[in-house]
Short mmCIF file of C-alpha atoms in Angstrom, two decimals:
data_model
loop_
_atom_site.label_atom_id
_atom_site.label_comp_id
_atom_site.label_asym_id
_atom_site.label_seq_id
_atom_site.Cartn_x
_atom_site.Cartn_y
_atom_site.Cartn_z
CA PHE A 1 -16.26 9.63 -19.99
CA PHE A 2 -13.91 9.84 -22.97
CA SER A 3 -14.31 13.64 -23.06
CA ARG A 4 -11.18 14.20 -20.98
CA MET A 5 -9.13 12.11 -23.39
CA GLY A 6 -9.93 14.39 -26.30
CA THR A 7 -7.71 17.21 -25.04
CA ALA A 8 -4.58 15.08 -24.65
CA THR A 9 -2.01 13.98 -27.20
CA PRO A 10 -0.51 10.48 -26.76
CA ARG A 11 3.21 10.50 -26.04
CA ARG A 12 3.61 7.01 -27.52
CA GLY A 13 2.20 5.36 -30.61
CA GLY A 14 -0.23 2.46 -30.84
CA LEU A 15 -2.71 1.37 -28.23
CA LEU A 16 -0.42 2.29 -25.36
CA GLY A 17 -0.57 5.83 -26.73
CA VAL A 18 -4.32 5.79 -26.12
CA LEU A 19 -3.68 4.80 -22.51
CA ASP A 20 -1.11 7.57 -22.34
CA ALA A 21 -3.63 10.16 -23.47
CA ALA A 22 -6.28 8.90 -21.07
CA MET A 23 -4.01 9.43 -18.09
CA GLN A 24 -2.38 12.71 -19.12
CA VAL A 25 -5.51 14.71 -18.34
CA ALA A 26 -6.33 15.07 -14.66
CA PRO A 27 -8.73 17.32 -12.77
CA GLU A 28 -7.78 20.05 -10.33
CA SER A 29 -5.37 17.62 -8.61
CA ILE A 30 -2.71 18.26 -11.30
CA GLN A 31 -0.88 20.99 -9.37
CA ALA A 32 -0.98 19.02 -6.13
CA MET A 33 0.45 15.99 -7.93
CA LYS A 34 3.10 18.12 -9.62
CA ASP A 35 4.27 19.56 -6.29
CA THR A 36 4.19 16.17 -4.57
CA ASN A 37 6.14 14.41 -7.33
CA LYS A 38 8.77 17.15 -7.32
CA GLU A 39 9.30 16.90 -3.57
CA ILE A 40 9.40 13.09 -3.70
CA ARG A 41 12.11 13.20 -6.39
CA GLU A 42 14.18 15.69 -4.42
CA ARG A 43 13.94 13.66 -1.23
CA MET A 44 14.75 10.41 -3.03
CA GLU A 45 17.88 12.04 -4.48
CA ASN A 46 18.89 13.21 -1.00
CA ILE A 47 18.30 9.73 0.41
CA GLN A 48 20.52 8.20 -2.26
CA ASP A 49 23.31 10.72 -1.60
CA GLN A 50 23.11 10.26 2.18
CA ARG A 51 23.10 6.47 1.85
CA GLN A 52 26.19 6.57 -0.37
CA ASP A 53 28.02 8.80 2.10
CA LEU A 54 27.19 6.43 4.97
CA GLU A 55 28.28 3.41 2.93
CA THR A 56 31.63 5.09 2.24
CA LEU A 57 32.23 5.67 5.95
CA LYS A 58 31.10 2.12 6.81
CA LEU A 59 33.46 0.69 4.19
CA LYS A 60 36.30 2.61 5.76
CA GLU A 61 35.49 1.07 9.15
CA ASP A 62 35.16 -2.40 7.61
CA LEU A 63 38.66 -2.01 6.22
CA GLY A 64 39.94 -1.43 9.75
CA MET A 65 40.45 2.32 9.36
CA LYS A 66 39.58 4.44 12.36
CA LEU A 67 37.15 7.26 11.71
CA SER A 68 38.10 10.73 12.82
CA LYS A 69 35.92 12.68 15.26
CA THR A 70 34.63 14.79 12.36
CA GLU A 71 33.79 11.67 10.33
CA ARG A 72 31.89 10.11 13.27
CA GLN A 73 29.92 13.33 13.69
CA THR A 74 29.22 13.37 9.95
CA ALA A 75 28.01 9.78 10.07
CA ARG A 76 25.58 10.54 12.91
CA ARG A 77 24.30 13.63 11.11
CA LYS A 78 23.86 11.73 7.83
CA GLU A 79 22.02 8.94 9.65
CA LYS A 80 19.57 11.43 11.19
CA GLU A 81 19.04 13.16 7.84
CA LEU A 82 18.49 9.83 6.11
CA ASN A 83 15.89 8.74 8.65
CA LYS A 84 14.09 12.09 8.42
CA ASN A 85 14.03 12.06 4.61
CA THR A 86 12.76 8.47 4.63
CA ARG A 87 9.89 9.39 6.97
CA GLU A 88 8.99 12.49 4.96
CA THR A 89 9.09 10.57 1.68
CA LEU A 90 6.68 8.03 3.13
CA LYS A 91 4.27 10.84 4.05
CA LEU A 92 4.50 12.26 0.52
CA GLU A 93 3.86 8.86 -1.04
CA LYS A 94 0.75 8.52 1.12
CA LYS A 95 -0.41 11.96 -0.06
CA LYS A 96 0.16 10.91 -3.67
CA VAL A 97 -1.89 7.74 -3.15
CA ASP A 98 -4.74 9.79 -1.67
CA ILE A 99 -4.77 12.09 -4.72
CA LEU A 100 -4.78 9.19 -7.18
CA GLU A 101 -7.45 7.25 -5.29
CA GLN A 102 -9.67 10.33 -5.31
CA GLU A 103 -9.09 10.60 -9.07
CA ALA A 104 -10.04 6.93 -9.50
CA GLU A 105 -13.27 7.37 -7.55
CA ALA A 106 -14.11 10.51 -9.56
CA ALA A 107 -13.52 8.66 -12.83
CA LEU A 108 -15.71 5.76 -11.71
CA LYS A 109 -18.47 8.19 -10.76
CA ASP A 110 -18.16 10.13 -14.04
CA ALA A 111 -18.42 6.88 -15.99
CA GLY A 112 -21.47 5.75 -14.01
CA ILE A 113 -19.85 2.46 -13.04
CA PRO A 114 -22.14 0.43 -10.70
CA ASP A 115 -20.71 -0.62 -7.32
CA GLU A 116 -20.54 -4.31 -8.22
CA ILE A 117 -18.58 -3.55 -11.41
CA LYS A 118 -16.36 -1.10 -9.53
CA ALA A 119 -15.42 -3.84 -7.05
CA GLY A 120 -14.47 -6.04 -9.99
CA PHE A 121 -12.18 -3.33 -11.38
CA TYR A 122 -10.23 -3.20 -8.10
CA THR A 123 -10.09 -7.01 -7.89
CA ASN A 124 -8.76 -7.34 -11.44
CA VAL A 125 -6.01 -4.78 -10.81
CA ASP A 126 -5.04 -6.52 -7.55
CA ASN A 127 -4.78 -9.81 -9.43
CA TYR A 128 -2.49 -8.37 -12.11
CA VAL A 129 -0.13 -6.90 -9.52
CA ASN A 130 -0.18 -10.07 -7.40
CA ASP A 131 0.58 -12.18 -10.48
CA PHE A 132 3.63 -9.96 -11.03
CA THR A 133 4.98 -10.24 -7.46
CA LYS A 134 3.99 -13.78 -6.45
CA ASP A 135 7.04 -15.47 -8.03
CA PHE A 136 9.58 -13.43 -6.07
CA THR A 137 10.87 -15.67 -3.26
CA THR A 138 13.16 -12.87 -2.15
CA LEU A 139 13.80 -9.61 -3.97
CA PRO A 140 16.51 -7.49 -2.30
CA GLY A 141 16.52 -3.71 -2.40
CA LYS A 142 19.52 -1.55 -3.25
CA ASP A 143 20.25 -1.29 0.48
CA GLY A 144 20.22 -5.09 0.83
CA LYS A 145 16.96 -5.20 2.75
CA PRO A 146 14.16 -7.38 1.34
CA LEU A 147 11.59 -5.64 -0.84
CA ILE A 148 9.44 -8.69 -1.53
CA ILE A 149 9.40 -12.03 0.32
CA LYS A 150 7.29 -14.90 -1.01
CA GLY A 151 5.22 -12.45 -3.04
CA GLU A 152 4.54 -10.14 -0.10
CA ILE A 153 5.73 -6.53 -0.43
CA LYS A 154 7.74 -5.57 2.66
CA ASP A 155 9.02 -2.09 1.82
CA GLN A 156 6.48 0.59 2.76
CA ASN A 157 7.51 3.09 0.07
CA LEU A 158 7.34 0.39 -2.59
CA LYS A 159 3.94 -0.70 -1.28
CA LEU A 160 2.63 2.86 -1.57
CA GLU A 161 3.99 3.31 -5.10
CA ILE A 162 2.25 0.12 -6.19
CA GLN A 163 -0.93 1.27 -4.45
CA ALA A 164 -0.72 4.48 -6.48
CA LEU A 165 -0.28 2.46 -9.68
CA LYS A 166 -3.37 0.42 -8.81
CA ALA A 167 -5.39 3.61 -8.46
CA GLU A 168 -4.14 4.80 -11.86
CA ALA A 169 -5.14 1.47 -13.43
CA VAL A 170 -8.65 1.68 -11.98
CA THR A 171 -8.94 5.21 -13.38
CA LEU A 172 -8.03 3.86 -16.82
CA MET A 173 -10.59 1.07 -16.59
CA ALA A 174 -13.24 3.62 -15.69
CA LYS A 175 -12.31 5.82 -18.65
CA PHE A 176 -12.37 2.87 -21.04
CA GLY A 177 -15.70 1.79 -19.52
CA SER A 178 -14.94 -1.87 -18.92
CA HIS A 179 -12.25 -4.33 -17.95
CA ASP A 180 -12.43 -5.93 -21.41
CA ALA A 181 -11.78 -2.60 -23.12
CA PHE A 182 -8.85 -1.97 -20.77
CA ILE A 183 -7.32 -5.33 -21.74
CA ARG A 184 -7.95 -4.81 -25.47
CA ASN A 185 -6.08 -1.52 -25.20
CA GLU A 186 -3.00 -3.18 -23.67
CA GLY A 187 -3.88 -2.31 -20.09
CA ARG A 188 -2.16 -5.41 -18.71
CA GLN A 189 1.05 -4.50 -20.53
CA TRP A 190 0.73 -0.97 -19.16
CA ILE A 191 0.57 -2.30 -15.59
CA LEU A 192 3.52 -4.66 -16.07
CA SER A 193 5.60 -1.98 -17.77
CA ASN A 194 5.03 0.47 -14.93
CA MET A 195 5.65 -2.23 -12.30
CA ASN A 196 9.04 -2.80 -13.89
CA GLN A 197 9.88 0.89 -13.76
CA ILE A 198 8.84 1.14 -10.12
CA LEU A 199 10.93 -1.88 -9.09
CA ASP A 200 13.88 -0.59 -11.08
CA LYS A 201 14.11 2.34 -8.63
CA TYR A 202 14.32 0.01 -5.64
CA THR A 203 16.50 -2.93 -6.72
CA ASN A 204 19.64 -3.59 -8.75
CA LYS A 205 18.29 -7.01 -9.70
CA ARG A 206 17.19 -7.24 -13.32
CA ILE A 207 13.44 -7.81 -13.53
CA PRO A 208 12.43 -9.90 -16.56
CA ASN A 209 9.66 -8.38 -18.63
CA GLU A 210 7.94 -10.53 -21.20
CA ASN A 211 6.15 -7.59 -22.77
CA GLN A 212 8.46 -4.61 -23.26
CA PRO A 213 11.18 -2.63 -21.51
CA PRO A 214 10.01 -0.19 -18.85
CA PRO A 215 9.34 3.33 -20.13
CA SER A 216 11.87 6.04 -19.52
CA GLU A 217 11.14 8.85 -17.06
CA GLU A 218 10.03 11.02 -19.99
CA GLU A 219 7.72 8.29 -21.29
CA ARG A 220 6.13 7.48 -17.92
CA THR A 221 2.49 7.12 -18.75
CA VAL A 222 1.25 8.93 -15.69
CA ILE A 223 3.29 12.10 -15.38
CA PHE A 224 1.09 14.67 -13.76
CA ASP A 225 4.11 16.86 -13.06
CA GLU A 226 4.61 17.54 -16.78
CA GLN A 227 1.21 19.12 -17.10
CA GLY A 228 0.73 22.87 -17.41
#
């Protein structure tokens, strides 16, 4: 099961570089992931632009300024576009999760992991993520809406991104062959680092990280869209 790792070069040094190499090589899903990630990025950029435009118009109203007919029409159009892009992004995130979960199952099968051990892999990953989120009484998003309340993830897009990360972590455990090997190779730090990066996209609140700063976009340990 380490055969796929042999064709990849770590993008970072040390043990995290080994994790990096393990996740750089994917099966035939690479192109699908590349296309999906690209479309997600584009839609997220559009959402951010549309939200800023709407906030500008709302601020004008809050200051007691009357919007022109054209501005009211623009606001309605931007609202519709924002809602559409949000729905489409959610669909793409679900597609991404499906791809990564299929990759995790394939890795588990390739490694010959028994069902009872496989269940433990998923449980361990759930525990690491839950340990990360449980202390958030309320974590607001950039739009002011709650992302996490009393440890429970409320935002659907955030929930799907974390679900995708869980699938990636299970794939790594399968490729290392055991939970212990995953931990020895800084797997817990890898999860926490990527959790920080994910949350950084959704909130302006600084998330403390006891291990290391989140990786940059170029250093993201699971970048299928840079393959090829």
